[in-house]
Tab-separated table of C-alpha atoms in Angstrom:
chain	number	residue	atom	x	y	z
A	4	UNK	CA	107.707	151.230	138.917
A	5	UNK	CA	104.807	152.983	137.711
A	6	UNK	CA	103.584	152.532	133.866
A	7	UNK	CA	102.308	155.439	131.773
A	8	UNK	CA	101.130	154.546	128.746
A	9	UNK	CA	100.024	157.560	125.847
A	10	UNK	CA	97.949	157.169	123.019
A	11	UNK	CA	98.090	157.775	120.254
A	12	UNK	CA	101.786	157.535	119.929
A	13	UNK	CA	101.733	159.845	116.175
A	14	UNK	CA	99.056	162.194	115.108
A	15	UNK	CA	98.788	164.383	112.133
A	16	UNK	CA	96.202	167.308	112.061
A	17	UNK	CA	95.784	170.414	109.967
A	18	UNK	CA	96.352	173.502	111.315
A	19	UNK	CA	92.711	174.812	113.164
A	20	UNK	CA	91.915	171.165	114.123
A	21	UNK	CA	91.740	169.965	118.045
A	22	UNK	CA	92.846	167.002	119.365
A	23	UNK	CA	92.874	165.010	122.652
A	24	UNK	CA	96.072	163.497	123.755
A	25	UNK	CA	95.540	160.183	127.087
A	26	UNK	CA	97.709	159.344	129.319
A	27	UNK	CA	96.730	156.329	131.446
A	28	UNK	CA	98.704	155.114	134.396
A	29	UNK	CA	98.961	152.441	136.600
A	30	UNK	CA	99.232	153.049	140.371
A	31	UNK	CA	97.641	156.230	142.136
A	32	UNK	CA	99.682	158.967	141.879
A	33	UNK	CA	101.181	162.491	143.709
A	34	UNK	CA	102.436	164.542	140.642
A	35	UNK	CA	101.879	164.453	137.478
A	36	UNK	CA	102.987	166.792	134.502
A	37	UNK	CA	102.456	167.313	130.864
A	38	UNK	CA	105.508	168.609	128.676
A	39	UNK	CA	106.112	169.850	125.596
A	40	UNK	CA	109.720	168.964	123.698
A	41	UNK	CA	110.428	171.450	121.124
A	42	UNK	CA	112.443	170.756	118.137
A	43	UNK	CA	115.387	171.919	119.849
A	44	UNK	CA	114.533	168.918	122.926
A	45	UNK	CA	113.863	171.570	125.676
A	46	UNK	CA	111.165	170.090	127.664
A	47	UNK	CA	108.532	173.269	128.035
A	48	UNK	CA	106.231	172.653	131.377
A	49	UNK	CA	102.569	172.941	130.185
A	50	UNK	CA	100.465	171.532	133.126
A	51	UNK	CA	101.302	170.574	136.618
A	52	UNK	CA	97.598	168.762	136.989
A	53	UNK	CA	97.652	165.292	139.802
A	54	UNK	CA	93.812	166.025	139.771
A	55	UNK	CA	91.672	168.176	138.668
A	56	UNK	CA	90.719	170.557	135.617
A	57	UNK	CA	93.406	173.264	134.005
A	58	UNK	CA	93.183	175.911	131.167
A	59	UNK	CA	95.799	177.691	129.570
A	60	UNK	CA	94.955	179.696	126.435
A	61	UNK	CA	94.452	176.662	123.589
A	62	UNK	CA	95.707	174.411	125.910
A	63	UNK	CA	93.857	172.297	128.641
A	64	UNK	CA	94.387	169.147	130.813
A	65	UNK	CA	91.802	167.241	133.240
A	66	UNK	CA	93.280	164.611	135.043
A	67	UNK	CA	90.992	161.946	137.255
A	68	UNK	CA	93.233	160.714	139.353
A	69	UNK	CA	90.384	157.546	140.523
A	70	UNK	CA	90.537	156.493	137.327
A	71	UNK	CA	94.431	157.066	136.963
A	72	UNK	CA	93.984	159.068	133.590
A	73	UNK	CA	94.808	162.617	132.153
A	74	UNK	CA	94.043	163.932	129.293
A	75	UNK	CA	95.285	167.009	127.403
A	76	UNK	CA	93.056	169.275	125.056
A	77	UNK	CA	94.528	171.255	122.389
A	78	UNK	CA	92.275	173.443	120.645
A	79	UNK	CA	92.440	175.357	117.203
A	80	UNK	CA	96.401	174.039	116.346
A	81	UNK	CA	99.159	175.523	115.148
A	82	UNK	CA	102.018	174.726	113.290
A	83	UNK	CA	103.714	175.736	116.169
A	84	UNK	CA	102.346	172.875	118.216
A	85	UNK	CA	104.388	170.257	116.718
A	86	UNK	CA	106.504	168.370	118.974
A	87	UNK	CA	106.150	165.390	120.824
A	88	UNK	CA	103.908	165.780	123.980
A	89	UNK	CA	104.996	163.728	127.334
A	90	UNK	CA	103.404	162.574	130.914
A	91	UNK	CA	105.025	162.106	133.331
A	92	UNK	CA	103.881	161.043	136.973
A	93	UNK	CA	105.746	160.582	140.396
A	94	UNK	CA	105.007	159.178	143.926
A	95	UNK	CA	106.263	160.492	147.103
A	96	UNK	CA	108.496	156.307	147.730
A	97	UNK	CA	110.580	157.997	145.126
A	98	UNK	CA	110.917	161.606	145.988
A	99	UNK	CA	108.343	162.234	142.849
A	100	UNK	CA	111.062	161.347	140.492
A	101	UNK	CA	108.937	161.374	137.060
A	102	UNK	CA	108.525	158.284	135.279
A	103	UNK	CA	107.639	159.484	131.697
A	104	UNK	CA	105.076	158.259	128.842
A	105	UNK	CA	106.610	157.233	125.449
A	106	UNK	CA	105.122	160.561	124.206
A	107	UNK	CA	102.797	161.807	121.447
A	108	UNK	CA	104.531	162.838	118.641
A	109	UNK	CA	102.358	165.682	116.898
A	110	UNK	CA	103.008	167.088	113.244
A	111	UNK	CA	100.587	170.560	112.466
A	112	UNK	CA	100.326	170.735	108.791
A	113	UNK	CA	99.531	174.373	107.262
B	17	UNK	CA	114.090	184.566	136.865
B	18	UNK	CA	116.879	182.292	135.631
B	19	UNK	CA	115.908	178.842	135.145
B	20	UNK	CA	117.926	175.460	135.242
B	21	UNK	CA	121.316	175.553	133.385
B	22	UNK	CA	122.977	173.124	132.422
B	23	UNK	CA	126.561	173.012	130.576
B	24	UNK	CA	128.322	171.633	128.139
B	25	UNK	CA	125.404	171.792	125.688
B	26	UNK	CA	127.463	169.315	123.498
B	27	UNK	CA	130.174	166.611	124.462
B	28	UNK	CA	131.886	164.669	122.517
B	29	UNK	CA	134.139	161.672	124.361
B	30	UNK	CA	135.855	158.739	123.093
B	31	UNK	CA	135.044	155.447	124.765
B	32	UNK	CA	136.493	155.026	127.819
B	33	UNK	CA	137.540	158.642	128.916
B	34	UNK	CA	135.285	160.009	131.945
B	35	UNK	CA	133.070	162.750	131.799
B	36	UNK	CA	131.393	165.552	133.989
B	37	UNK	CA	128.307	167.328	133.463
B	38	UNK	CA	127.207	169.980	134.977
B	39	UNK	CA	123.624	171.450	136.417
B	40	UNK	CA	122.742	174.520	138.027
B	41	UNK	CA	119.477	174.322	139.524
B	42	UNK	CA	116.900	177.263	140.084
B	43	UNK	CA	117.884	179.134	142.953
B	44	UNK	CA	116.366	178.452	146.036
B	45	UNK	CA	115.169	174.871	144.728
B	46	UNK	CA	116.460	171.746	147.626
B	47	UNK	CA	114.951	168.770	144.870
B	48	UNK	CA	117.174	168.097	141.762
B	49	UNK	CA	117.040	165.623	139.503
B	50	UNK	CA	119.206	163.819	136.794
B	51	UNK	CA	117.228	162.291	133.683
B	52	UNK	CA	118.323	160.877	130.320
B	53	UNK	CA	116.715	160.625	127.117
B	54	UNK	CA	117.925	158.321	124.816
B	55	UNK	CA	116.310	156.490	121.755
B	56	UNK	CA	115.650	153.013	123.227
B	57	UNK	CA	115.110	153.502	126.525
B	58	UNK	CA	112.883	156.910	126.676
B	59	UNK	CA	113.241	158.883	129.111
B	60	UNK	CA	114.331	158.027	132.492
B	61	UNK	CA	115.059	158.939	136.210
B	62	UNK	CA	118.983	158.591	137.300
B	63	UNK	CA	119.359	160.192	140.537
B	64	UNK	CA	117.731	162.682	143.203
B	65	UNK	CA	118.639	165.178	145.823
B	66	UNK	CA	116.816	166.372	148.502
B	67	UNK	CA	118.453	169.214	150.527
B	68	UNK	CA	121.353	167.680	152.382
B	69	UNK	CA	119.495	163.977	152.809
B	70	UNK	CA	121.503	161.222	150.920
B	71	UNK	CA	120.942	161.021	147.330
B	72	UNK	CA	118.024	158.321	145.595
B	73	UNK	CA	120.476	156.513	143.338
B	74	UNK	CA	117.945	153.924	142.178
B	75	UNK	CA	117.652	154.809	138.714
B	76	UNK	CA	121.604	154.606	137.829
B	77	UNK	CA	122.418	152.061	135.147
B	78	UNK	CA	125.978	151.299	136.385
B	79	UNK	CA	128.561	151.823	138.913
B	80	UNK	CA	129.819	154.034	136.218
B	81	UNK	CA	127.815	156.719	137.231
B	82	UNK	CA	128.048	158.767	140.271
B	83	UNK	CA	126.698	162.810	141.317
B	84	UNK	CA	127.496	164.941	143.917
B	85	UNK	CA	125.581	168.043	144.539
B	86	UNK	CA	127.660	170.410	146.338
B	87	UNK	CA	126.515	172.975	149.038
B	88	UNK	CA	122.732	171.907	148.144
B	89	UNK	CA	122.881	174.190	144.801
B	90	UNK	CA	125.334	172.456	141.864
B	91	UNK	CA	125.332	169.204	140.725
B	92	UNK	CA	127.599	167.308	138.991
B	93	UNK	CA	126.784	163.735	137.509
B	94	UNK	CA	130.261	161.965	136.499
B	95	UNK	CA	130.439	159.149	134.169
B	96	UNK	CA	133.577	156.937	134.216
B	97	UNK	CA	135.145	155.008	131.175
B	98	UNK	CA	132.369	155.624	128.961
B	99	UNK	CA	130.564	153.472	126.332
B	100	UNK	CA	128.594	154.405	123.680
B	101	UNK	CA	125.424	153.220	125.144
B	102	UNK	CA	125.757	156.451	127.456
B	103	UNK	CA	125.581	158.055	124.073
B	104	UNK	CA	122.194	160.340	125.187
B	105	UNK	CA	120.722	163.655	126.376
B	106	UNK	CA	121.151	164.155	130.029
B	107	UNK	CA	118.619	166.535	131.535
B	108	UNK	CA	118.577	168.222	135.197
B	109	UNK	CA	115.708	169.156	136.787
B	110	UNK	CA	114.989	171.009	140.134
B	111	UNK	CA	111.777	171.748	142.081
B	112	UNK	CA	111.160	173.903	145.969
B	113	UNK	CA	111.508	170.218	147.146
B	114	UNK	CA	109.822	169.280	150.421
B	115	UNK	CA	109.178	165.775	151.261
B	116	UNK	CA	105.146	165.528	151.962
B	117	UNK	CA	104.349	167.530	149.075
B	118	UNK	CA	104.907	167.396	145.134
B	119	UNK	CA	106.415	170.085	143.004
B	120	UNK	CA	106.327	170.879	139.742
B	121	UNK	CA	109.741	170.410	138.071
B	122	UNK	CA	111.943	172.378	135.593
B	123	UNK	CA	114.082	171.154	133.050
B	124	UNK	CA	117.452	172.741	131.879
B	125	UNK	CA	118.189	172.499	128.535
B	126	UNK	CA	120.239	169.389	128.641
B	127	UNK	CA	123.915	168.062	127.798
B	128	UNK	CA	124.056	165.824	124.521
B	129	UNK	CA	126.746	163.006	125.041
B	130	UNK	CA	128.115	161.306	122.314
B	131	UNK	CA	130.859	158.753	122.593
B	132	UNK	CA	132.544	157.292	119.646
């Protein structure tokens, strides 16, 4: 199956900092989504992105699908925006079924 | 509108007693999907649906494990004579399915399995 690797796997940042979260892959892909997991494991849908450029408030994701890489930008944090981050990507041979990153776990400090 | 649910929240089993779980997709979504997230293994895919076609069953561990979705809407993922590697979270997703194109998927809140 297809590998998705995310980097870096922890990351600590005071609140008001920004950060860039990768996720690299290893085949081309058809879908491709970034999540959120609260504390309370609810997965929270933050970008539906197989190519392209996104924005969303604080939030934004570029994916370049050529290169089999996304990215996802999170500006000006909050403590709020702890949680570990996921990709996950799918092909159309297996009905998109996501096959998910390790994650990036992130702790906000005030 | 109401997104995917997903019940018990909790279940607690002793080893070798089956189990159902339960997901209600969004309505009007044909693609659902069965995940688990455990600590070793990450997450991963179990099973798909697409409408009425025959369910993808690649991604069950065992002959343990079996769904049925029923009338294209509920789904039910059974697990027989469990061990306490199923120990996980199980999570259902659904999408407006379609074969040529990708959705974006939703995730119900999940069932935590423990078996002791």
């Amino acid at each position: 199956g297809i590998q998705v690797e995310q980097s870096p796997p922890d990351l600590i940042l005071q609140e008001g900092a920004n950060s860039t979260l990768r996720c690299n892959f290893s085949d081309s892909v058809n879908n491709l989504q970034w999540f959120h997991q609260n504390p309370w494991g609810q997965l929270i849908n933050l970008f539906y992105i197989p190519s392209g450029t996104k924005q969303n408030g604080r939030l934004s994701a570029t994916t370049v699908a050529t290169e089999r890489y996304s990215l996802l930008y999170i500006s000006s944090s909050q403590t709020t925006d702890s949680g570990v981050y996921f990709c996950a990507v799918g092909i159309l041979n297996s009905g998109y079924a996501l096959n998910f990153g390790k994650g990036t776990s992130l702790l906000v400090t005030p | 509108g109401a997104g995917v649910s997903q019940s018990p929240s909790n279940k607690v089993t002793e080893k070798g007693k089956d189990v159902e779980l339960r997901c209600d997709p969004i309505s009007g979504h044909t693609a659902l999907y069965w995940y688990r997230q455990s600590l070793g293994q990450g997450l991963e895919f179990l099973i798909y649906f697409q409408g009425n076609s025959a369910p993808d069953k690649s991604g069950l561990p065992s002959d343990r494990f079996s769904a049925e979705r029923t009338g294209g809407s509920v789904s039910t993922l059974t697990i027989q004579r469990t061990q306490q590697e199923d120990s996980a979270v199980y999570l259902c997703a659904s999408s407006p399915g379609g074969t040529s194109i990708a959705y974006e998927q939703y995730f119900g809140p999940g069932t935590r399995l423990t078996v002791t």
